[in-house]
PDB file of C-alpha atoms and ligand atoms in Angstrom:
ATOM      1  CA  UNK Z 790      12.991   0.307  13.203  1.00  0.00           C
ATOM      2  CA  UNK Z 791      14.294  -3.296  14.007  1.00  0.00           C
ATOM      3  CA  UNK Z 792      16.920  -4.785  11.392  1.00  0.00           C
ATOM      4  CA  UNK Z 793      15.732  -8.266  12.436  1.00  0.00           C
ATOM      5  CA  UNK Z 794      11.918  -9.382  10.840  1.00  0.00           C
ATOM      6  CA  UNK Z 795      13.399 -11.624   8.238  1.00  0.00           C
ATOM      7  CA  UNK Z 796       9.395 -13.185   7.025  1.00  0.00           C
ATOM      8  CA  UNK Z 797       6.922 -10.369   7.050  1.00  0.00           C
ATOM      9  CA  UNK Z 798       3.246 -11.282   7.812  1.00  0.00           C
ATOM     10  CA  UNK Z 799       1.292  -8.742   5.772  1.00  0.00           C
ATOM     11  CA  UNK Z 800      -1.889  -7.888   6.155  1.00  0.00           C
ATOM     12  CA  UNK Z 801      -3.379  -6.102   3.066  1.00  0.00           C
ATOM     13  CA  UNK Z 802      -6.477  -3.602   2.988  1.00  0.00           C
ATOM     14  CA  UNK Z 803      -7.552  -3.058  -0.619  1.00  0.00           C
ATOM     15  CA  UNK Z 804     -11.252  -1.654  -2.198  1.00  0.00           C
ATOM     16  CA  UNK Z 805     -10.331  -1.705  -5.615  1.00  0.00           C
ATOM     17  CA  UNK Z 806      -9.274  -4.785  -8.515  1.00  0.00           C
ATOM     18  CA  UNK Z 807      -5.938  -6.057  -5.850  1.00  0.00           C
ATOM     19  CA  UNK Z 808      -3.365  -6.043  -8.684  1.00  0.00           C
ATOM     20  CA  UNK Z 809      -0.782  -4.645  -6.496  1.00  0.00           C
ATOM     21  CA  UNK Z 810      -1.977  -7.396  -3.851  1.00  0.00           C
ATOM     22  CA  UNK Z 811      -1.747  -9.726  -6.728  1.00  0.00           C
ATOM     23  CA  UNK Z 812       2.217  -8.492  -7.332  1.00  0.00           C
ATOM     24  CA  UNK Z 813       2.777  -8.974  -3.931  1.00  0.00           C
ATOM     25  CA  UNK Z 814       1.757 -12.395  -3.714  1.00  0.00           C
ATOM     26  CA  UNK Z 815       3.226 -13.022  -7.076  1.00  0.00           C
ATOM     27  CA  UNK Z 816       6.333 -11.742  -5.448  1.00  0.00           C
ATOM     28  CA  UNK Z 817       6.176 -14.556  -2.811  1.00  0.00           C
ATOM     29  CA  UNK Z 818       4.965 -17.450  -4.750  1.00  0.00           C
ATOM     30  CA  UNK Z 819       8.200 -16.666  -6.718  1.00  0.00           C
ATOM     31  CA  UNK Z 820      10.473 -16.727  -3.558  1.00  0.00           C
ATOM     32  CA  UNK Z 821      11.422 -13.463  -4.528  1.00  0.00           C
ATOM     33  CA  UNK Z 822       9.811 -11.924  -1.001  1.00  0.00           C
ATOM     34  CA  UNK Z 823      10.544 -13.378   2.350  1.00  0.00           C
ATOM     35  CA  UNK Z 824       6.737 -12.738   3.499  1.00  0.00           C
ATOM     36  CA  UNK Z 825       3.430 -14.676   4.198  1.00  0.00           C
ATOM     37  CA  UNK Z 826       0.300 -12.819   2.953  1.00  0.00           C
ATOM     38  CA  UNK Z 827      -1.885 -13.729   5.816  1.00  0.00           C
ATOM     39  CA  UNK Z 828      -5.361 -12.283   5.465  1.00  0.00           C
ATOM     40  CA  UNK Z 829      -6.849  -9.456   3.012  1.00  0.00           C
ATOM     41  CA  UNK Z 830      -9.465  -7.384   4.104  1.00  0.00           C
ATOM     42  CA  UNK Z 831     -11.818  -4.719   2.179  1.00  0.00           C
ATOM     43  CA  UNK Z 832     -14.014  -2.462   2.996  1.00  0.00           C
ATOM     44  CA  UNK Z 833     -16.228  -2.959  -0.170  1.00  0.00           C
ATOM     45  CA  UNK Z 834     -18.324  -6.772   0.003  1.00  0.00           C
ATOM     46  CA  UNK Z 835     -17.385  -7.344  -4.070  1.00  0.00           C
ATOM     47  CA  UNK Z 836     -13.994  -5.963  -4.223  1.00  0.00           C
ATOM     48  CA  UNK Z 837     -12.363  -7.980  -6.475  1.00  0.00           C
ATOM     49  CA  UNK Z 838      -9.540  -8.307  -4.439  1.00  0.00           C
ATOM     50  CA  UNK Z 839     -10.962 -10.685  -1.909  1.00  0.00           C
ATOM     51  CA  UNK Z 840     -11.867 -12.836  -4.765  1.00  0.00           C
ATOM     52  CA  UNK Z 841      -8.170 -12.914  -6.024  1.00  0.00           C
ATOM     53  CA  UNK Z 842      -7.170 -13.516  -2.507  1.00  0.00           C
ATOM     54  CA  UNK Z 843      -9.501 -16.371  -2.185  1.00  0.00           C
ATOM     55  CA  UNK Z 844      -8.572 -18.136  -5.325  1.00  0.00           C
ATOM     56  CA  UNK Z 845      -4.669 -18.071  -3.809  1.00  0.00           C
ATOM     57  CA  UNK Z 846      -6.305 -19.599  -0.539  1.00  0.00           C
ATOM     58  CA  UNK Z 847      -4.922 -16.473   1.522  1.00  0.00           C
ATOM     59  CA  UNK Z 848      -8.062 -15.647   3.891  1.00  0.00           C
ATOM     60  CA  UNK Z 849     -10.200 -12.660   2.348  1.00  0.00           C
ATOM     61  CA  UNK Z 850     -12.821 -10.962   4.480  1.00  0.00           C
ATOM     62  CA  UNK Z 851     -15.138  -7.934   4.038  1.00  0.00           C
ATOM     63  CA  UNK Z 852     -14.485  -5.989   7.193  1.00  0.00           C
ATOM     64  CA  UNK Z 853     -17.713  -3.119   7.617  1.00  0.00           C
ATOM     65  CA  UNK Z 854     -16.414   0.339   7.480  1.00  0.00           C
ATOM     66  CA  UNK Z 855     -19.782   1.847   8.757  1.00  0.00           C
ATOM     67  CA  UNK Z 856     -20.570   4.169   9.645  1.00  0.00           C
ATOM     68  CA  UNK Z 857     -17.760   6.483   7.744  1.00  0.00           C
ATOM     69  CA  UNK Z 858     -17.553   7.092   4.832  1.00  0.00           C
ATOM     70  CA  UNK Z 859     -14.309   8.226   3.603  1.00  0.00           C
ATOM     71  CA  UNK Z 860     -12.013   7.156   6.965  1.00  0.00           C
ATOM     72  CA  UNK Z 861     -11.158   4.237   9.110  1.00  0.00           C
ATOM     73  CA  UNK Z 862     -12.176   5.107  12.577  1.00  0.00           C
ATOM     74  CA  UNK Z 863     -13.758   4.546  15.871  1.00  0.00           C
ATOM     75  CA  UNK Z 864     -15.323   0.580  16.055  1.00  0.00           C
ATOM     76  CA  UNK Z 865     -14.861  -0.057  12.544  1.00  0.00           C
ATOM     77  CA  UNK Z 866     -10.857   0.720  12.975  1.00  0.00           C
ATOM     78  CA  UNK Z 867     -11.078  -1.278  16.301  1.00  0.00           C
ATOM     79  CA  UNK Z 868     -12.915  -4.555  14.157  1.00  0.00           C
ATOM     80  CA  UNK Z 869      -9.723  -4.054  11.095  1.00  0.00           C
ATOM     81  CA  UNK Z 870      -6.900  -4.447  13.858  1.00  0.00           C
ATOM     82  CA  UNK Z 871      -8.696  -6.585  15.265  1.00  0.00           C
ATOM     83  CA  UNK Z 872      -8.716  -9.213  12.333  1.00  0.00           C
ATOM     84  CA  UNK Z 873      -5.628  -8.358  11.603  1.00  0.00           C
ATOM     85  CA  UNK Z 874      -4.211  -9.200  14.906  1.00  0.00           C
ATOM     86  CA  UNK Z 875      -6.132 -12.725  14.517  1.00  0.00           C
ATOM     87  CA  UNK Z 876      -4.251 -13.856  11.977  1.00  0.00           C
ATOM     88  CA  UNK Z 877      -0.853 -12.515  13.344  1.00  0.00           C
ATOM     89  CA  UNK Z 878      -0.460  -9.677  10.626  1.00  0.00           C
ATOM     90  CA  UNK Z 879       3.256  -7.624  11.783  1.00  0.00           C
ATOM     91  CA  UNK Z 880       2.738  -5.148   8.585  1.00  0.00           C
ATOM     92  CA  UNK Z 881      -0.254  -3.670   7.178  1.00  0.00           C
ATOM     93  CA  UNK Z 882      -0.080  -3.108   3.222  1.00  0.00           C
ATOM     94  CA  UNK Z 883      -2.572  -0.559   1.870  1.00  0.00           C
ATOM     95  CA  UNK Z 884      -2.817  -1.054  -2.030  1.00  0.00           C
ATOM     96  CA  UNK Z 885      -5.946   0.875  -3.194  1.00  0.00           C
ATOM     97  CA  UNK Z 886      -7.824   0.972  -0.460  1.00  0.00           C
ATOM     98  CA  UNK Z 887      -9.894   4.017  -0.602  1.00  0.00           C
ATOM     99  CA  UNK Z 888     -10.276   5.539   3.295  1.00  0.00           C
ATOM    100  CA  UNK Z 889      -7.770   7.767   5.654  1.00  0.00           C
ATOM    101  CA  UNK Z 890      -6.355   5.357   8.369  1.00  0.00           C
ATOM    102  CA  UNK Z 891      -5.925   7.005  11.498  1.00  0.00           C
ATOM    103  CA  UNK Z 892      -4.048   6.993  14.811  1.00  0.00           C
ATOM    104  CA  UNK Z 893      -5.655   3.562  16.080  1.00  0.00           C
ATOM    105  CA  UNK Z 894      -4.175   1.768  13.097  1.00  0.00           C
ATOM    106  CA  UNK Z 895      -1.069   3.484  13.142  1.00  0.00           C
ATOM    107  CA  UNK Z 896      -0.689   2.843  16.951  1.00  0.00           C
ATOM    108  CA  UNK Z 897      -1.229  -0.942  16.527  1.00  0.00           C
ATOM    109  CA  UNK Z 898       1.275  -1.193  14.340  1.00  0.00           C
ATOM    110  CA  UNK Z 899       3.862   1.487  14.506  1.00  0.00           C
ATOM    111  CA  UNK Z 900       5.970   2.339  11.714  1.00  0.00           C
ATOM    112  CA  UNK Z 901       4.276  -0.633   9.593  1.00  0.00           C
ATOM    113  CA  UNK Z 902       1.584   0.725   7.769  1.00  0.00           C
ATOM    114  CA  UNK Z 903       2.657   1.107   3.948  1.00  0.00           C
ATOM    115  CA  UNK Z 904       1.013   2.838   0.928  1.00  0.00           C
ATOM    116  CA  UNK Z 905       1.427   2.754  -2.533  1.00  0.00           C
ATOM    117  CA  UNK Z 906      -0.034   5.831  -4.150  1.00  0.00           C
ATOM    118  CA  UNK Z 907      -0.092   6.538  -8.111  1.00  0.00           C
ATOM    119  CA  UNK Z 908       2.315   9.698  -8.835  1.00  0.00           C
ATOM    120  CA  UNK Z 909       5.471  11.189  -7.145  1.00  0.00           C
ATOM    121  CA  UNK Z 910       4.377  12.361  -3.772  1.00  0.00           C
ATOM    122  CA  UNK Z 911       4.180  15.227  -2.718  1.00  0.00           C
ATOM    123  CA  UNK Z 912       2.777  16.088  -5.640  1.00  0.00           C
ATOM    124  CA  UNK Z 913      -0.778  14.869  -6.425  1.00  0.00           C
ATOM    125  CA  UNK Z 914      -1.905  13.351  -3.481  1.00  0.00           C
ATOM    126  CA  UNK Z 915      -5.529  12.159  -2.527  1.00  0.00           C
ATOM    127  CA  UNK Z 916      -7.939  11.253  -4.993  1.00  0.00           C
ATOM    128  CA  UNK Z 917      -7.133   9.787  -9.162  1.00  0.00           C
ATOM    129  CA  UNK Z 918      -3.695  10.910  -8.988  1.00  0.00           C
ATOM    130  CA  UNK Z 919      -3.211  10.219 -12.799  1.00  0.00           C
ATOM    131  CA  UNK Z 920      -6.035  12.335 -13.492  1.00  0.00           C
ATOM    132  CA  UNK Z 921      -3.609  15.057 -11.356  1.00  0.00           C
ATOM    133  CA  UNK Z 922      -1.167  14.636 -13.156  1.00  0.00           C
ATOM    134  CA  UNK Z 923      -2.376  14.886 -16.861  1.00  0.00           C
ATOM    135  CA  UNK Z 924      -4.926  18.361 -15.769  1.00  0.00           C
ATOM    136  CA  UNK Z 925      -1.633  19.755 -14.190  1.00  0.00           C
ATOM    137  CA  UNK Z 926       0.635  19.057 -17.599  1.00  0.00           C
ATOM    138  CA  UNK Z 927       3.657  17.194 -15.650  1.00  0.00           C
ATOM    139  CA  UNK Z 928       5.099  15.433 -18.147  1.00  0.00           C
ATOM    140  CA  UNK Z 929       6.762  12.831 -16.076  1.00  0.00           C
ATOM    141  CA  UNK Z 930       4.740  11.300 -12.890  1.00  0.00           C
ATOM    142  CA  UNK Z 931       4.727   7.759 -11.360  1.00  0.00           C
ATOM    143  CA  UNK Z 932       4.164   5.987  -8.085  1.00  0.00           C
ATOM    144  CA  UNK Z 933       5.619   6.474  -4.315  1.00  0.00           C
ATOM    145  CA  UNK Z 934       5.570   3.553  -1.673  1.00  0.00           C
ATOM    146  CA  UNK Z 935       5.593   5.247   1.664  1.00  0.00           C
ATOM    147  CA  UNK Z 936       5.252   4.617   5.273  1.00  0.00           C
ATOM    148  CA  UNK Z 937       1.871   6.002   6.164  1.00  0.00           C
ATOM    149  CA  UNK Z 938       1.674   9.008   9.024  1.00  0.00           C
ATOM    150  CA  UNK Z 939      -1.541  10.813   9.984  1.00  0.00           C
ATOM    151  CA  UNK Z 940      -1.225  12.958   6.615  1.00  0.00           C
ATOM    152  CA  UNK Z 941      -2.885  11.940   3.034  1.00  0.00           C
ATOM    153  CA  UNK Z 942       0.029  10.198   1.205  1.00  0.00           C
ATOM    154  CA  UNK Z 943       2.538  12.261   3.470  1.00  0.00           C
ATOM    155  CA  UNK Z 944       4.547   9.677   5.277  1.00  0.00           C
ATOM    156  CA  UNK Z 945       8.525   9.074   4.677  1.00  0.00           C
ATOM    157  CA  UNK Z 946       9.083   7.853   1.360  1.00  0.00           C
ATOM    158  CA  UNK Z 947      10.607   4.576   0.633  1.00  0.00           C
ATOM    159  CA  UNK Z 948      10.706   4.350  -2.914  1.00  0.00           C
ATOM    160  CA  UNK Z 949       9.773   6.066  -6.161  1.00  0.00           C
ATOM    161  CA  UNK Z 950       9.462   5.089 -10.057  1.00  0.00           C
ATOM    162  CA  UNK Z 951       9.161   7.380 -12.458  1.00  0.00           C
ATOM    163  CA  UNK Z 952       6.209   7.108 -15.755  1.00  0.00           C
ATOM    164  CA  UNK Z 953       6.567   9.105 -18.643  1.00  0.00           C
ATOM    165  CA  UNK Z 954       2.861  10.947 -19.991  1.00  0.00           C
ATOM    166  CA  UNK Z 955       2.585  11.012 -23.276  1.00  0.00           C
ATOM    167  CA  UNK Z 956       0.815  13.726 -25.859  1.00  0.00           C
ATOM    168  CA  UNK Z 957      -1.781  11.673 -26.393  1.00  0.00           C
ATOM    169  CA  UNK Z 958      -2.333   9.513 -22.690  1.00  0.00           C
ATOM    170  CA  UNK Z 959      -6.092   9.236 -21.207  1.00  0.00           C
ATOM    171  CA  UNK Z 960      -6.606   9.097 -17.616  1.00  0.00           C
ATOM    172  CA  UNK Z 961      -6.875   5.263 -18.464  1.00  0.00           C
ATOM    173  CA  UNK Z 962      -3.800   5.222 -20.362  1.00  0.00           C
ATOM    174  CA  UNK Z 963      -1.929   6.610 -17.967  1.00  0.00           C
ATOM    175  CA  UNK Z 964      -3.070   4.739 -15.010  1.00  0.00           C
ATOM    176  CA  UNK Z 965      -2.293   1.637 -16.585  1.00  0.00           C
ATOM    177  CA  UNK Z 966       1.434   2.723 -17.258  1.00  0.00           C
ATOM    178  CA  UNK Z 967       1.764   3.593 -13.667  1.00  0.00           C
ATOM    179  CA  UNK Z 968       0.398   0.642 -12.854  1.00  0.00           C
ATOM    180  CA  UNK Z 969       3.270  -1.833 -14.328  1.00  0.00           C
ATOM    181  CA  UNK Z 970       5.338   0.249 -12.024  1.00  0.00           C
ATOM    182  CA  UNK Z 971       3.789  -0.191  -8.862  1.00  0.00           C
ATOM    183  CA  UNK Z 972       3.684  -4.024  -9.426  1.00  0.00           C
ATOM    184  CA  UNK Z 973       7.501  -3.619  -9.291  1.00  0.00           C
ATOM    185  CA  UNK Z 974       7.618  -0.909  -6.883  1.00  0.00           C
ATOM    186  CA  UNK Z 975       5.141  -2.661  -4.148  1.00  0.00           C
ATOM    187  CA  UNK Z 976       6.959  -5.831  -3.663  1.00  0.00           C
ATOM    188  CA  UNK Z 977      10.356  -4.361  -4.250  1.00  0.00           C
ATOM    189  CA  UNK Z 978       9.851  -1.663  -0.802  1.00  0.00           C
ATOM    190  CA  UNK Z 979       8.722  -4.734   1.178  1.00  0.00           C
ATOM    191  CA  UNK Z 980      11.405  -6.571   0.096  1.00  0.00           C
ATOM    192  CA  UNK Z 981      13.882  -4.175   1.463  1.00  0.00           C
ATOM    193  CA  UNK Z 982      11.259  -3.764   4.577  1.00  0.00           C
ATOM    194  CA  UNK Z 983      11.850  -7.492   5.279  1.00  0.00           C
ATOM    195  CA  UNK Z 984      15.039  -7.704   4.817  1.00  0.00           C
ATOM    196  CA  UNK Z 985      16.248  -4.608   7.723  1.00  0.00           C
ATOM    197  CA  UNK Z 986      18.024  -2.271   5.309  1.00  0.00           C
ATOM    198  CA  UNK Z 987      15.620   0.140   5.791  1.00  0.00           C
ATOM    199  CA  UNK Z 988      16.516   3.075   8.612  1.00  0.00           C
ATOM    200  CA  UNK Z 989      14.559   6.459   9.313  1.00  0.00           C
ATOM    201  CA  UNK Z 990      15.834   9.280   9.831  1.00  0.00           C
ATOM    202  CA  UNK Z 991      13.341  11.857   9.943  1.00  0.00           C
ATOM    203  CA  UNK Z 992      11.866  12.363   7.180  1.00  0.00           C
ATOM    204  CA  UNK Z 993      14.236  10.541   4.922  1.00  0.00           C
ATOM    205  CA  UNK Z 994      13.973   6.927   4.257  1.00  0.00           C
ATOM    206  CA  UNK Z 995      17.553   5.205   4.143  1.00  0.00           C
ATOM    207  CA  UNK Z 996      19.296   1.831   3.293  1.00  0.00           C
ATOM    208  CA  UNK Z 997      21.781   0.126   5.351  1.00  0.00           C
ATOM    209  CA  UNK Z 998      23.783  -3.051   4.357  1.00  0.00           C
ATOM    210  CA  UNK Z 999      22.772  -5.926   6.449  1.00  0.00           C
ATOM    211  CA  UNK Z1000      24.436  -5.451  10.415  1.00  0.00           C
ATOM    212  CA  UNK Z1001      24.872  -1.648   9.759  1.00  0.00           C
TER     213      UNK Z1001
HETATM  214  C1  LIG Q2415      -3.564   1.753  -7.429  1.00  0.00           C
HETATM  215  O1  LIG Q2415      -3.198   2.423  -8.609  1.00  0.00           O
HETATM  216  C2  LIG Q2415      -3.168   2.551  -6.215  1.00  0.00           C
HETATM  217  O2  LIG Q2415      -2.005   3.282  -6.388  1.00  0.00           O
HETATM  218  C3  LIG Q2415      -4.357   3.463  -6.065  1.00  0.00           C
HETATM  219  O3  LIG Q2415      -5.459   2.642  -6.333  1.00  0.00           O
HETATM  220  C4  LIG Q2415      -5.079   1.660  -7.299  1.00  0.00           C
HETATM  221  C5  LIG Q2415      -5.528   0.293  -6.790  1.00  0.00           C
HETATM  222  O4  LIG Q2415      -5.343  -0.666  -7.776  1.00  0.00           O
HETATM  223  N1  LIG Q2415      -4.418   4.024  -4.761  1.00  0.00           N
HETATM  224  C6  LIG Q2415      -4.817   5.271  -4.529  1.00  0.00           C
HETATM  225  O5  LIG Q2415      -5.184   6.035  -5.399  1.00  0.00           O
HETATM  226  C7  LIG Q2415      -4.790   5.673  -3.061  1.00  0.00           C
HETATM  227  N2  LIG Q2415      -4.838   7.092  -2.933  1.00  0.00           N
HETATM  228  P1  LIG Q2415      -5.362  -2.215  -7.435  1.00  0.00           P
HETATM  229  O6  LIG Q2415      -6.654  -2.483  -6.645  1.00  0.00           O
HETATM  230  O7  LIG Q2415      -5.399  -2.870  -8.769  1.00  0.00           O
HETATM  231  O8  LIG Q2415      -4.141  -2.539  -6.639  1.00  0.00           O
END
């Protein structure tokens, strides 16, 4: 993994709200991330995370997924890198976005696909984590940004924060705790992405000081 990408161009692939894209961008309108946020694409037409994206003038397109329903594959992968690759994109954020990348994606840009995912992988991955989390009685759960591999949510793991679930937490509830973590979490891995203290070894995830 190179030490030297100082400004990250990120792509982003969302389906859902785009409040982690939101923290992201917040992130770099605050100088606190060395990054440009150059397109975001969904796979749903009314996500409302084109419509954030649009309102902070980043470009915002709804990229058709068809025909699968549940993965990113075949000449619907081909069109996402594709757009991506217009608009110079070196890392590819996913931050809710609801399908299985595969090896295409992961090809085009090795070792920079991230995901955020809602609890402390390995446990709970795939589908309403939180929901996981409170039928399976963990009383402490959170979010994991990893580097994505051709697993669900089983890449190397960057970085972790931890949510306390309380007696009386909903699905809701809960989410929305996790939540205020991975607006901290999200910007916070690509933070340490851009600025080369990140190292893989294996599995493990490891920082470096600068020239290491
Ligand atoms: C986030 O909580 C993210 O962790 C989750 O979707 C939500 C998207 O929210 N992702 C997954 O569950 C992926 N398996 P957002 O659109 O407000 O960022």
């Amino acid at each position: 993994m190179s030490a030297t990408i100082s400004r990250l161009r990120i792509g982003v692939l969302g389906s859902g709200s785009g409040s982690n894209m939101q923290s992201i961008l917040d992130a770099i309108e605050a100088g606190r991330l060395e990054a440009v946020l150059a397109c975001v694409l969904s796979d749903v037409p009314d996500a409302g995370i084109l419509e954030r994206a649009r309102r902070h003038g980043v470009p915002a397109f709804h990229v058709d997924p068809a025909p699968f329903r549940t993965k990113l594959d075949g000449e619907a992968e081909q069109r996402y890198i594709a757009t991506l690759r217009q608009h110079g994109v070196d890392t590819v954020v996913l931050a809710g976005f609801m399908r299985i990348v595969k090896r295409g994606l992961l090809t085009a840009f090795p070792q920079r696909v991230l995901n955020i995912h809602p609890a402390l992988l390995p446990s709970f991955p795939g589908l309403a984590a939180w929901q996981q989390a409170l039928d399976h009685g963990v009383k402490i759960t959170g979010c994991t940004v990893h580097f994505v591999d051709e697993g669900t949510d089983s890449g190397p793991i960057i970085l972790q924060r931890c949510v306390p679930v309380k007696d009386d937490d909903t699905p809701a509830s809960l989410h929305a705790r996790i939540q205020v973590e991975e607006h901290l979490a999200y910007p916070e891995a690509l933070r340490l992405l851009a600025s080369g203290q990140l190292r893989c070894e294996g599995r493990r995830v490891l920082l470096r000081s600068n020239g290491a």
